[in-house]
Amino acid sequence: MSHTAIPMPCKHPRIAVTADPELGEALARVRAATGTREADATLLRRLAVEGAEAELEAGRNRRVAAEALFDAMDSEQFDLDLTAVDRLNAPPAA
């Protein structure tokens, strides 16, 4: 009797990701920092899901911060010296 593995169909499509050196190093850094022993595919999926949420949260935080800044500027809660800002951002003189 043969016990050949029969592929189980998955109801979700798969995404091919190339396991290049950069990805391998990123996964190794996460493993070193967290001690996780998850398989590559499991770890990559978790990082993608958590990373997407972190990116969306960062975008929400940027919008809230920008709105607070504009509200403060509109209510004249602080004086912004644009000339001083330009001097700080200017390249160093040769």
Coordinates of N, CA, C and O in Angstrom, one line a residue:
M1 N 0.8 -1.2 0.0 CA 0.0 0.0 0.0 C 0.9 1.2 0.0 O 1.8 1.3 0.8
S2 N 0.6 2.2 -0.9 CA 1.4 3.4 -1.0 C 0.7 4.5 -0.2 O -0.5 4.6 -0.2
H3 N 1.6 5.2 0.5 CA 1.1 6.4 1.3 C 1.6 7.7 0.6 O 2.3 8.4 1.2
T4 N 1.2 7.9 -0.6 CA 1.6 9.1 -1.3 C 0.8 10.3 -0.8 O -0.4 10.2 -0.6
A5 N 1.5 11.3 -0.6 CA 0.8 12.6 -0.1 C -0.1 13.1 -1.2 O 0.3 13.2 -2.4
I6 N -1.3 13.4 -0.9 CA -2.2 14.0 -1.8 C -2.3 15.5 -1.5 O -2.6 15.8 -0.4
P7 N -2.0 16.3 -2.5 CA -2.1 17.7 -2.2 C -3.5 18.2 -1.8 O -4.5 17.8 -2.4
M8 N -3.6 18.9 -0.8 CA -4.8 19.4 -0.3 C -5.1 20.8 -0.9 O -4.2 21.7 -0.8
P9 N -6.1 21.0 -1.7 CA -6.4 22.3 -2.3 C -6.6 23.3 -1.2 O -7.2 23.0 -0.2
C10 N -6.1 24.5 -1.4 CA -6.3 25.6 -0.5 C -7.4 26.5 -1.1 O -7.3 26.8 -2.3
K11 N -8.3 27.0 -0.3 CA -9.3 27.9 -0.9 C -8.8 29.3 -1.1 O -9.4 30.1 -1.7
H12 N -7.5 29.6 -0.7 CA -6.9 30.9 -0.9 C -5.8 30.8 -1.9 O -5.0 29.9 -1.9
P13 N -5.7 31.8 -2.8 CA -4.6 31.7 -3.8 C -3.3 32.0 -3.1 O -3.2 32.6 -2.0
R14 N -2.2 31.5 -3.6 CA -0.9 31.6 -3.1 C -0.2 32.8 -3.8 O -0.5 33.2 -4.9
I15 N 0.8 33.4 -3.0 CA 1.6 34.5 -3.6 C 3.0 34.0 -3.6 O 3.6 33.6 -2.5
A16 N 3.7 34.1 -4.7 CA 5.1 33.7 -4.8 C 6.0 34.8 -4.3 O 5.8 35.9 -4.8
V17 N 6.9 34.5 -3.4 CA 7.9 35.5 -2.9 C 9.2 34.9 -3.1 O 9.5 33.8 -2.6
T18 N 10.1 35.6 -3.7 CA 11.5 35.1 -4.0 C 12.3 35.2 -2.7 O 12.4 36.3 -2.1
A19 N 12.9 34.1 -2.2 CA 13.6 34.1 -1.0 C 15.1 34.6 -1.3 O 16.0 33.8 -1.3
D20 N 15.2 35.9 -1.6 CA 16.5 36.4 -1.9 C 17.3 36.7 -0.6 O 16.8 36.6 0.5
P21 N 18.6 37.0 -0.7 CA 19.4 37.3 0.5 C 18.9 38.4 1.4 O 18.9 38.3 2.6
E22 N 18.3 39.4 0.8 CA 17.7 40.5 1.6 C 16.6 40.0 2.5 O 16.5 40.3 3.6
L23 N 15.7 39.2 1.9 CA 14.6 38.7 2.6 C 15.1 37.7 3.7 O 14.6 37.7 4.8
G24 N 16.0 36.9 3.3 CA 16.6 35.9 4.3 C 17.2 36.6 5.5 O 17.0 36.2 6.6
E25 N 17.9 37.7 5.2 CA 18.5 38.5 6.3 C 17.5 39.2 7.2 O 17.6 39.2 8.4
A26 N 16.4 39.7 6.5 CA 15.3 40.3 7.3 C 14.7 39.3 8.2 O 14.4 39.6 9.4
L27 N 14.4 38.1 7.7 CA 13.8 37.1 8.6 C 14.7 36.6 9.7 O 14.3 36.4 10.8
A28 N 16.0 36.6 9.4 CA 17.0 36.2 10.4 C 17.1 37.2 11.5 O 17.2 36.9 12.7
R29 N 17.0 38.5 11.1 CA 17.0 39.6 12.1 C 15.8 39.5 13.0 O 15.9 39.7 14.3
V30 N 14.6 39.2 12.5 CA 13.4 39.1 13.3 C 13.6 37.9 14.2 O 13.2 38.0 15.4
R31 N 14.1 36.8 13.7 CA 14.2 35.6 14.5 C 15.2 35.9 15.7 O 15.0 35.5 16.8
A32 N 16.3 36.6 15.4 CA 17.3 36.9 16.4 C 16.7 37.8 17.5 O 17.0 37.7 18.7
A33 N 15.9 38.8 17.0 CA 15.3 39.8 18.0 C 14.2 39.2 18.8 O 14.0 39.6 19.9
T34 N 13.4 38.3 18.2 CA 12.2 37.8 18.9 C 12.3 36.4 19.4 O 11.5 36.0 20.3
G35 N 13.2 35.6 18.9 CA 13.3 34.2 19.3 C 12.3 33.3 18.7 O 12.1 32.2 19.0
T36 N 11.5 33.8 17.7 CA 10.5 33.0 17.1 C 11.1 31.9 16.3 O 12.2 31.9 15.8
R37 N 10.4 30.8 16.3 CA 10.8 29.6 15.5 C 9.8 29.3 14.4 O 9.8 28.1 13.9
E38 N 9.0 30.3 14.0 CA 8.0 30.1 13.0 C 8.7 29.7 11.7 O 9.8 30.2 11.4
A39 N 8.0 28.9 10.9 CA 8.5 28.6 9.5 C 8.5 29.9 8.7 O 7.8 30.9 9.0
D40 N 9.4 29.9 7.7 CA 9.5 31.1 6.9 C 8.2 31.7 6.4 O 7.9 32.8 6.5
A41 N 7.4 30.8 5.8 CA 6.1 31.2 5.2 C 5.2 31.8 6.3 O 4.5 32.8 6.1
T42 N 5.1 31.1 7.5 CA 4.3 31.6 8.5 C 4.8 32.9 9.1 O 4.0 33.9 9.3
L43 N 6.1 33.1 9.3 CA 6.6 34.3 9.7 C 6.4 35.5 8.7 O 6.0 36.6 9.1
L44 N 6.6 35.2 7.5 CA 6.4 36.2 6.4 C 5.0 36.6 6.4 O 4.7 37.8 6.3
R45 N 4.1 35.7 6.5 CA 2.6 36.1 6.5 C 2.3 37.0 7.7 O 1.6 38.0 7.5
R46 N 2.8 36.6 8.9 CA 2.5 37.4 10.1 C 3.1 38.8 9.9 O 2.4 39.8 10.3
L47 N 4.3 38.9 9.5 CA 5.0 40.2 9.3 C 4.2 41.0 8.3 O 4.1 42.2 8.5
A48 N 3.7 40.4 7.2 CA 3.0 41.2 6.2 C 1.7 41.7 6.8 O 1.4 42.9 6.6
V49 N 1.0 40.9 7.6 CA -0.3 41.4 8.2 C -0.1 42.4 9.2 O -0.7 43.5 9.2
E50 N 0.9 42.2 10.1 CA 1.2 43.2 11.2 C 1.8 44.4 10.6 O 1.5 45.5 11.0
G51 N 2.7 44.3 9.6 CA 3.3 45.4 8.9 C 2.2 46.3 8.2 O 2.3 47.5 8.2
A52 N 1.3 45.7 7.6 CA 0.2 46.5 6.9 C -0.6 47.3 8.0 O -0.9 48.5 7.7
E53 N -0.9 46.7 9.1 CA -1.6 47.4 10.1 C -0.7 48.5 10.7 O -1.2 49.7 10.9
A54 N 0.5 48.3 10.9 CA 1.4 49.3 11.4 C 1.5 50.5 10.4 O 1.6 51.7 10.8
E55 N 1.6 50.2 9.1 CA 1.7 51.2 8.1 C 0.4 52.1 8.1 O 0.4 53.3 7.9
L56 N -0.7 51.4 8.1 CA -2.0 52.1 8.2 C -2.1 53.0 9.4 O -2.6 54.2 9.3
E57 N -1.7 52.5 10.6 CA -1.7 53.3 11.8 C -0.8 54.5 11.7 O -1.1 55.6 12.1
A58 N 0.4 54.3 11.1 CA 1.3 55.4 10.9 C 0.7 56.5 10.0 O 0.9 57.7 10.3
G59 N 0.0 56.1 9.0 CA -0.7 57.0 8.1 C -1.7 57.8 8.9 O -1.9 59.0 8.7
R60 N -2.5 57.1 9.7 CA -3.5 57.8 10.5 C -2.9 58.8 11.5 O -3.4 59.9 11.6
N61 N -1.8 58.4 12.1 CA -1.1 59.3 13.0 C -0.5 60.5 12.3 O -0.6 61.6 12.9
R62 N 0.0 60.3 11.1 CA 0.5 61.5 10.3 C -0.6 62.5 10.0 O -0.5 63.7 10.1
R63 N -1.8 61.9 9.6 CA -2.9 62.8 9.3 C -3.4 63.5 10.6 O -3.7 64.7 10.5
V64 N -3.5 62.8 11.7 CA -3.9 63.5 13.0 C -2.9 64.6 13.3 O -3.3 65.7 13.7
A65 N -1.6 64.3 13.2 CA -0.6 65.3 13.6 C -0.7 66.5 12.6 O -0.5 67.6 13.1
A66 N -0.8 66.3 11.3 CA -1.0 67.4 10.4 C -2.2 68.2 10.7 O -2.1 69.5 10.7
E67 N -3.3 67.6 11.0 CA -4.5 68.3 11.3 C -4.3 69.1 12.6 O -4.7 70.3 12.7
A68 N -3.7 68.6 13.6 CA -3.4 69.3 14.8 C -2.5 70.5 14.6 O -2.7 71.6 15.1
L69 N -1.5 70.3 13.7 CA -0.6 71.4 13.4 C -1.3 72.5 12.7 O -1.2 73.7 13.0
F70 N -2.1 72.2 11.7 CA -2.9 73.2 11.0 C -3.9 73.9 11.9 O -4.1 75.1 11.8
D71 N -4.5 73.1 12.8 CA -5.5 73.8 13.7 C -4.7 74.8 14.6 O -5.2 75.9 14.9
A72 N -3.5 74.4 15.1 CA -2.7 75.3 15.9 C -2.3 76.5 15.1 O -2.3 77.6 15.7
M73 N -1.9 76.3 13.9 CA -1.5 77.5 13.1 C -2.7 78.4 12.8 O -2.6 79.6 12.9
D74 N -3.9 77.8 12.5 CA -5.1 78.6 12.3 C -5.5 79.4 13.5 O -6.1 80.5 13.4
S75 N -5.3 78.8 14.7 CA -5.7 79.5 15.9 C -4.6 80.4 16.5 O -4.7 80.9 17.6
E76 N -3.5 80.5 15.7 CA -2.4 81.4 16.1 C -1.8 81.0 17.4 O -1.4 81.9 18.2
Q77 N -1.7 79.7 17.7 CA -1.2 79.2 19.0 C 0.3 79.3 19.0 O 0.9 79.2 20.1
F78 N 0.9 79.4 17.9 CA 2.4 79.5 17.8 C 2.8 80.3 16.6 O 2.0 80.4 15.6
D79 N 4.0 80.9 16.6 CA 4.5 81.7 15.5 C 5.5 80.9 14.8 O 6.5 80.5 15.4
L80 N 5.3 80.6 13.6 CA 6.3 79.8 12.8 C 7.2 80.7 12.0 O 6.7 81.5 11.1
D81 N 8.5 80.7 12.3 CA 9.4 81.6 11.6 C 9.9 80.8 10.3 O 10.9 80.0 10.4
L82 N 9.3 81.0 9.2 CA 9.6 80.3 8.0 C 11.0 80.6 7.5 O 11.7 79.7 6.9
T83 N 11.5 81.8 7.7 CA 12.8 82.2 7.3 C 13.9 81.4 8.1 O 14.8 80.9 7.6
A84 N 13.6 81.2 9.4 CA 14.5 80.4 10.2 C 14.5 78.9 9.8 O 15.5 78.2 9.8
V85 N 13.3 78.4 9.5 CA 13.2 77.0 9.0 C 14.0 76.9 7.7 O 14.7 75.9 7.5
D86 N 13.9 77.8 6.8 CA 14.6 77.8 5.6 C 16.1 77.8 5.8 O 16.9 77.0 5.2
R87 N 16.6 78.6 6.8 CA 18.0 78.6 7.1 C 18.5 77.2 7.7 O 19.5 76.7 7.3
L88 N 17.6 76.6 8.5 CA 18.0 75.3 9.0 C 18.1 74.2 7.9 O 18.9 73.3 8.0
N89 N 17.2 74.3 6.9 CA 17.2 73.3 5.9 C 18.1 73.6 4.7 O 18.2 72.8 3.8
A90 N 18.7 74.8 4.7 CA 19.6 75.1 3.6 C 20.9 74.3 3.7 O 21.4 73.9 4.7
P91 N 21.4 74.0 2.5 CA 22.7 73.2 2.5 C 23.8 74.1 3.1 O 23.8 75.3 3.0
P92 N 24.8 73.4 3.6 CA 25.9 74.2 4.3 C 26.6 75.0 3.2 O 26.8 74.6 2.0
A93 N 27.1 76.2 3.6 CA 27.8 77.1 2.7 C 29.2 76.5 2.4 O 29.8 75.9 3.3
A94 N 29.6 76.7 1.2 CA 30.9 76.1 0.8 C 32.1 76.8 1.3 O 32.1 77.9 1.8

